[in-house]
Amino acid sequence: MSTGAGIDYSAWDHVYVSDDEDVTSPHVDTQSLFRMRHRARLERMVAFQQRGEELENNISECRRLLEEAQGQLKELEDGKKEGEEDEEDEEREAELKKIQAEVKKLKKDEKSFQKMIEEYRREEKKQPWDVDNISKDGFSKSVLNIKPVTKEETEKEKVEKHKTFVKKYAKEIKHFGMLRRWDDSQKYLSDGPHLVCEETANCLVVICIDFQIDEKPALMEQVAHQAIVMQFILDLARTLKVDARGCFREFFSKIKTADKPYLDAFDQELGLLKDRIRRCARARVENTVKELEEEERQMRLGPGGLDPLEVYESLPKELQKGFDEKNIQLLQEAMSKLGLEEGKYHLRRCIDSGLWVPQSGDSDEDGEEEDEEDDS
């Protein structure tokens, strides 16, 4: 059946419209009859498919055996051409005839199977369509919307991830930290949603501490404001259990029209962050000063490992005066006034710290000749 427009509808000529569900009689259970007819139709369809699969398997096996037989036949024929008056010629000739007969039989079987498959396919085309075979799945795929189980990162992996992220996006993060208007911040994150993450919030806090150490409180407060913005976005994402990159617009919509309690909470968190930044900056400065003092102290240490400043402060006033005036005579007199043990103690400490540099040949007990001392 076709139309003048050239569209062929003949494929629909054999569609089988089942009337299994039609009510046949008030004395017959329609649902049971429907299930019985449907099961019988499925059994016929399965049997028909199995028959086709068996035919395909048979012709495949026949072709495999034919290929092996033809290979054996070729070997025998090649051996017959090369051999001359061999005593095994009779046996080879008998084997050759046997293989030729087998090849002939297999070719006949192949043609027979091929004919049966063609007949099966013609019969398959004539099969009526029904609800079970009118269409087939192009593909079958099931998707479960389950959050994947992520492996918890170690502290070392977190630090490495933070370093890599900051190194790659440091300029963009700093630019975001300098934005003042809500609309500007929202647009910038829309253009770069990769910045909506924990690493950005941490990097902004580090920038704040650096500004505070450099005595730039205004810049510190500006970047701290943006750090709280990022932290509120991340908190909102955790509350909603969604990706932070998909909810930052909701935060900006909320903050623009927020009531007083919400804004007060925002300002309170901002004030707490500023206090923490100031404390952290003070602690870092103190640690830096201590490290510098320790480096200077290590550089001052004398040959015996003592600090000359500490040794100088522990000396009696007369000895300190001698070192201050760089008067060797005064030092000798002050040393002679001390007891033997006390003099030895202070002399040894002065030598170990580098305050007193004895000449070669001088003994620890004498102290009558001394080089010029180092006072720092």
XYZ file of C-alpha atoms in Angstrom:
376
model
C 0.000 0.000 0.000
C 1.431 3.383 -0.985
C 0.238 6.901 -1.610
C 0.792 9.281 -4.487
C 3.265 11.234 -2.333
C 5.687 8.318 -2.457
C 5.440 7.239 1.203
C 5.317 3.468 1.560
C 3.030 2.219 4.315
C 3.322 -1.461 3.417
C 5.388 -2.145 6.534
C 2.200 -1.684 8.546
C 0.126 -4.184 6.572
C 0.880 -7.051 8.971
C 0.617 -5.291 12.314
C -1.139 -7.652 14.675
C -3.723 -5.848 16.805
C -4.315 -8.059 19.790
C -7.831 -8.482 21.085
C -6.649 -10.554 24.046
C -8.117 -8.030 26.459
C -11.516 -7.885 24.796
C -14.346 -9.224 26.887
C -15.284 -12.546 25.353
C -17.986 -13.793 27.649
C -19.345 -13.022 31.075
C -18.589 -16.644 31.991
C -14.833 -16.353 31.104
C -12.188 -14.674 33.243
C -10.870 -12.091 30.736
C -7.635 -11.396 32.579
C -6.731 -15.080 32.820
C -7.513 -15.581 29.138
C -5.389 -12.558 28.254
C -2.414 -13.889 30.257
C -2.761 -17.344 28.692
C -2.848 -16.019 25.120
C 0.017 -13.638 25.800
C 2.134 -16.418 27.316
C 1.410 -18.685 24.344
C 2.409 -15.904 21.906
C 5.662 -15.303 23.809
C 6.448 -19.041 23.767
C 5.949 -19.166 20.001
C 8.169 -16.114 19.558
C 10.941 -17.609 21.731
C 10.782 -20.930 19.874
C 11.019 -19.111 16.539
C 14.049 -17.117 17.733
C 15.755 -20.273 19.035
C 15.269 -21.910 15.661
C 16.996 -18.971 13.956
C 19.890 -19.091 16.441
C 20.345 -22.824 15.872
C 20.490 -22.293 12.111
C 23.135 -19.569 12.530
C 25.192 -21.814 14.824
C 24.906 -24.761 12.409
C 26.070 -22.815 9.370
C 28.945 -21.269 11.365
C 30.109 -24.703 12.509
C 29.745 -26.077 8.965
C 31.890 -23.258 7.546
C 34.542 -23.804 10.216
C 34.763 -27.546 9.405
C 34.823 -26.751 5.670
C 37.720 -24.338 6.148
C 39.706 -26.929 8.111
C 39.003 -29.638 5.502
C 40.049 -27.366 2.641
C 43.318 -26.619 4.483
C 44.037 -30.350 4.885
C 43.167 -30.938 1.232
C 45.624 -28.258 0.096
C 48.426 -29.766 2.204
C 47.849 -33.213 0.745
C 47.790 -31.912 -2.834
C 51.024 -29.972 -2.294
C 52.680 -33.080 -0.827
C 51.580 -35.145 -3.803
C 53.188 -32.704 -6.274
C 56.526 -32.671 -4.427
C 56.841 -36.443 -3.732
C 58.189 -38.921 -6.320
C 57.525 -42.662 -6.209
C 57.000 -42.587 -2.499
C 55.842 -45.799 -0.806
C 53.169 -43.825 1.069
C 51.516 -42.586 -2.158
C 48.672 -45.059 -1.831
C 47.869 -43.970 1.703
C 48.067 -40.286 0.717
C 45.802 -40.941 -2.264
C 43.212 -42.657 -0.044
C 43.375 -39.794 2.464
C 43.056 -37.286 -0.364
C 39.894 -38.927 -1.671
C 38.439 -39.036 1.820
C 39.075 -35.317 2.398
C 37.670 -34.455 -1.058
C 34.483 -36.346 -0.247
C 34.228 -34.561 3.105
C 34.718 -31.150 1.462
C 32.032 -31.969 -1.083
C 29.610 -33.002 1.674
C 30.329 -29.883 3.762
C 29.742 -27.604 0.766
C 26.429 -29.335 0.178
C 25.511 -28.891 3.867
C 26.496 -25.212 3.717
C 24.187 -24.602 0.769
C 21.418 -26.451 2.573
C 21.850 -24.365 5.745
C 22.020 -21.187 3.678
C 18.765 -22.080 1.975
C 17.135 -22.794 5.349
C 18.308 -19.440 6.742
C 16.916 -17.573 3.725
C 13.613 -19.347 4.193
C 13.677 -18.482 7.915
C 14.273 -14.802 7.142
C 11.407 -14.726 4.641
C 9.179 -16.288 7.272
C 10.462 -13.786 9.841
C 9.436 -10.866 7.627
C 5.944 -12.315 7.364
C 5.578 -12.559 11.134
C 2.873 -10.163 12.418
C 3.933 -7.334 14.682
C 2.562 -7.097 18.181
C 3.266 -5.247 21.370
C 6.219 -7.521 22.173
C 8.205 -7.190 18.933
C 7.082 -3.970 17.268
C 10.133 -2.173 18.660
C 13.463 -2.892 20.340
C 15.544 -0.943 22.807
C 18.224 1.123 21.109
C 20.093 1.069 24.389
C 19.317 0.378 28.006
C 20.784 2.560 30.710
C 19.897 3.109 34.347
C 21.114 6.200 36.185
C 20.908 6.409 39.968
C 21.194 9.892 41.395
C 23.437 8.885 44.274
C 26.268 11.005 45.542
C 29.511 9.081 44.916
C 31.554 8.039 47.909
C 34.664 10.202 47.820
C 37.884 9.188 49.494
C 38.745 11.491 52.363
C 41.837 13.526 51.577
C 44.855 13.407 53.859
C 46.271 16.585 55.352
C 49.230 16.436 52.978
C 46.930 16.098 49.946
C 44.826 19.057 51.131
C 47.907 21.250 51.494
C 49.185 20.264 48.053
C 45.763 20.884 46.498
C 45.589 24.317 48.133
C 49.058 25.278 46.885
C 48.273 24.198 43.327
C 44.943 26.061 43.272
C 46.365 29.280 44.731
C 49.315 29.221 42.346
C 46.945 28.895 39.379
C 44.244 31.402 40.414
C 46.021 33.810 42.802
C 45.390 36.842 40.593
C 41.667 36.079 40.184
C 41.218 35.457 43.918
C 42.864 38.767 44.807
C 40.678 40.588 42.276
C 37.553 39.061 43.841
C 38.777 40.155 47.264
C 38.827 43.795 46.119
C 35.210 43.867 44.849
C 32.811 45.956 46.928
C 29.361 45.657 45.327
C 27.128 42.582 45.543
C 26.344 42.670 41.812
C 30.040 42.853 40.894
C 30.837 39.869 43.097
C 27.972 37.824 41.653
C 28.941 38.599 38.061
C 32.613 37.773 38.723
C 31.712 34.387 40.225
C 29.314 33.715 37.328
C 32.216 34.244 34.920
C 34.549 32.110 37.066
C 32.521 29.542 39.065
C 35.700 27.554 39.784
C 36.501 30.183 42.432
C 33.530 29.100 44.561
C 35.408 26.667 46.792
C 37.118 26.239 50.153
C 40.548 27.035 48.709
C 39.413 30.536 47.704
C 38.088 31.254 51.211
C 41.370 30.092 52.789
C 43.437 32.123 50.335
C 41.422 35.271 51.101
C 42.122 34.846 54.817
C 45.856 34.506 54.125
C 45.741 37.722 52.058
C 44.017 39.458 54.988
C 46.779 38.396 57.377
C 49.445 39.654 54.976
C 47.711 43.056 54.726
C 47.462 43.266 58.513
C 51.163 42.497 58.916
C 51.963 45.176 56.317
C 49.867 47.611 58.419
C 47.150 48.034 55.780
C 43.981 47.632 57.901
C 41.584 49.096 55.297
C 42.594 46.536 52.677
C 42.464 43.796 55.305
C 38.865 44.678 56.193
C 37.831 44.777 52.522
C 39.236 41.317 51.744
C 37.856 39.958 55.035
C 34.370 41.016 53.878
C 34.782 38.947 50.683
C 36.132 36.017 52.682
C 32.933 36.010 54.754
C 30.889 36.208 51.539
C 32.623 33.071 50.263
C 32.203 31.342 53.638
C 28.455 32.088 53.705
C 28.107 30.637 50.186
C 29.896 27.446 51.249
C 27.766 27.176 54.400
C 24.600 27.571 52.305
C 25.773 24.795 49.958
C 26.416 22.470 52.910
C 22.963 23.241 54.314
C 21.233 22.549 50.995
C 23.581 19.591 50.255
C 24.370 20.888 46.769
C 27.463 22.018 44.896
C 28.471 25.524 45.993
C 28.896 26.555 42.355
C 25.170 26.085 41.857
C 23.872 28.108 44.811
C 25.991 31.273 45.015
C 23.316 33.201 43.076
C 20.796 32.235 45.737
C 23.070 33.718 48.407
C 23.353 37.061 46.583
C 19.586 37.179 46.014
C 19.098 36.579 49.723
C 21.707 39.052 50.991
C 20.377 41.873 48.806
C 16.918 41.624 50.370
C 17.947 40.223 53.746
C 16.273 41.250 56.978
C 18.144 42.773 59.916
C 18.858 39.487 61.820
C 20.561 37.968 58.768
C 22.669 41.098 58.161
C 23.544 41.238 61.868
C 24.737 37.626 61.699
C 26.836 38.496 58.650
C 28.399 41.513 60.390
C 29.050 39.484 63.536
C 30.933 36.798 61.590
C 32.883 39.533 59.816
C 33.880 41.112 63.138
C 34.982 37.751 64.550
C 37.082 37.083 61.458
C 38.804 40.477 61.737
C 39.674 39.778 65.389
C 41.137 36.380 64.485
C 43.157 37.945 61.667
C 44.612 40.589 64.008
C 45.559 37.953 66.595
C 47.098 35.725 63.929
C 49.053 38.656 62.458
C 50.390 39.601 65.930
C 51.416 36.014 66.608
C 53.171 35.775 63.245
C 55.071 39.032 63.864
C 56.112 37.843 67.331
C 57.287 34.525 65.928
C 59.231 36.322 63.202
C 60.912 38.592 65.783
C 61.805 35.575 67.924
C 63.265 33.784 64.919
C 65.362 36.840 63.996
C 66.572 37.224 67.574
C 67.490 33.563 67.686
C 69.399 33.890 64.411
C 71.281 36.909 65.762
C 71.996 35.032 68.987
C 73.349 32.053 67.059
C 75.601 34.389 65.095
C 76.873 35.985 68.349
C 77.759 32.734 70.086
C 81.368 32.454 71.126
C 83.743 29.507 70.708
C 82.266 27.805 73.779
C 78.650 28.235 72.656
C 77.745 31.038 75.106
C 76.008 34.296 74.232
C 78.341 37.262 75.021
C 75.360 39.502 75.905
C 74.054 37.015 78.450
C 77.532 36.506 79.920
C 78.144 40.275 80.090
C 74.898 40.858 81.995
C 75.862 38.163 84.549
C 79.310 39.708 85.296
C 79.989 41.810 88.399
C 79.792 45.583 87.928
C 83.615 46.046 88.062
C 84.158 43.600 85.213
C 81.334 45.164 83.177
C 82.998 48.582 83.663
C 86.313 47.198 82.428
C 84.682 45.801 79.295
C 82.740 49.034 78.709
C 85.928 51.132 78.917
C 88.046 48.449 77.203
C 90.536 48.895 80.014
C 92.687 45.824 80.473
C 94.246 47.135 83.682
C 90.835 47.674 85.215
C 89.757 44.179 84.202
C 92.839 42.646 85.807
C 92.232 44.535 89.023
C 88.559 43.525 89.110
C 89.490 39.895 88.469
C 92.103 39.906 91.231
C 89.517 41.147 93.745
C 87.335 38.096 93.098
C 87.861 34.791 94.832
C 89.803 32.042 93.077
C 86.769 29.932 92.193
C 84.586 32.894 91.242
C 87.356 34.349 89.123
C 87.874 31.040 87.315
C 84.099 30.797 86.705
C 83.768 34.259 85.190
C 87.002 33.931 83.220
C 85.905 30.644 81.648
C 82.505 32.097 80.676
C 84.153 35.182 79.179
C 86.448 32.971 77.101
C 83.582 30.657 75.958
C 81.473 33.644 74.922
C 84.303 35.421 73.106
C 84.399 38.421 75.476
C 87.890 37.465 76.593
C 90.345 36.164 74.007
C 93.442 34.778 75.732
C 96.811 34.736 73.995
C 98.517 31.394 73.389
C 100.353 30.269 76.488
C 97.970 31.957 78.910
C 96.376 29.720 81.521
C 92.815 29.835 82.706
C 93.893 30.730 86.191
C 96.140 33.638 85.290
C 94.098 36.283 83.583
C 96.949 38.728 83.882
C 97.403 39.083 80.116
C 94.462 39.336 77.830
C 93.764 40.310 74.315
C 91.353 42.920 73.310
C 87.852 41.747 74.126
C 84.824 41.586 71.818
C 81.880 43.486 73.161
C 78.616 43.303 71.307
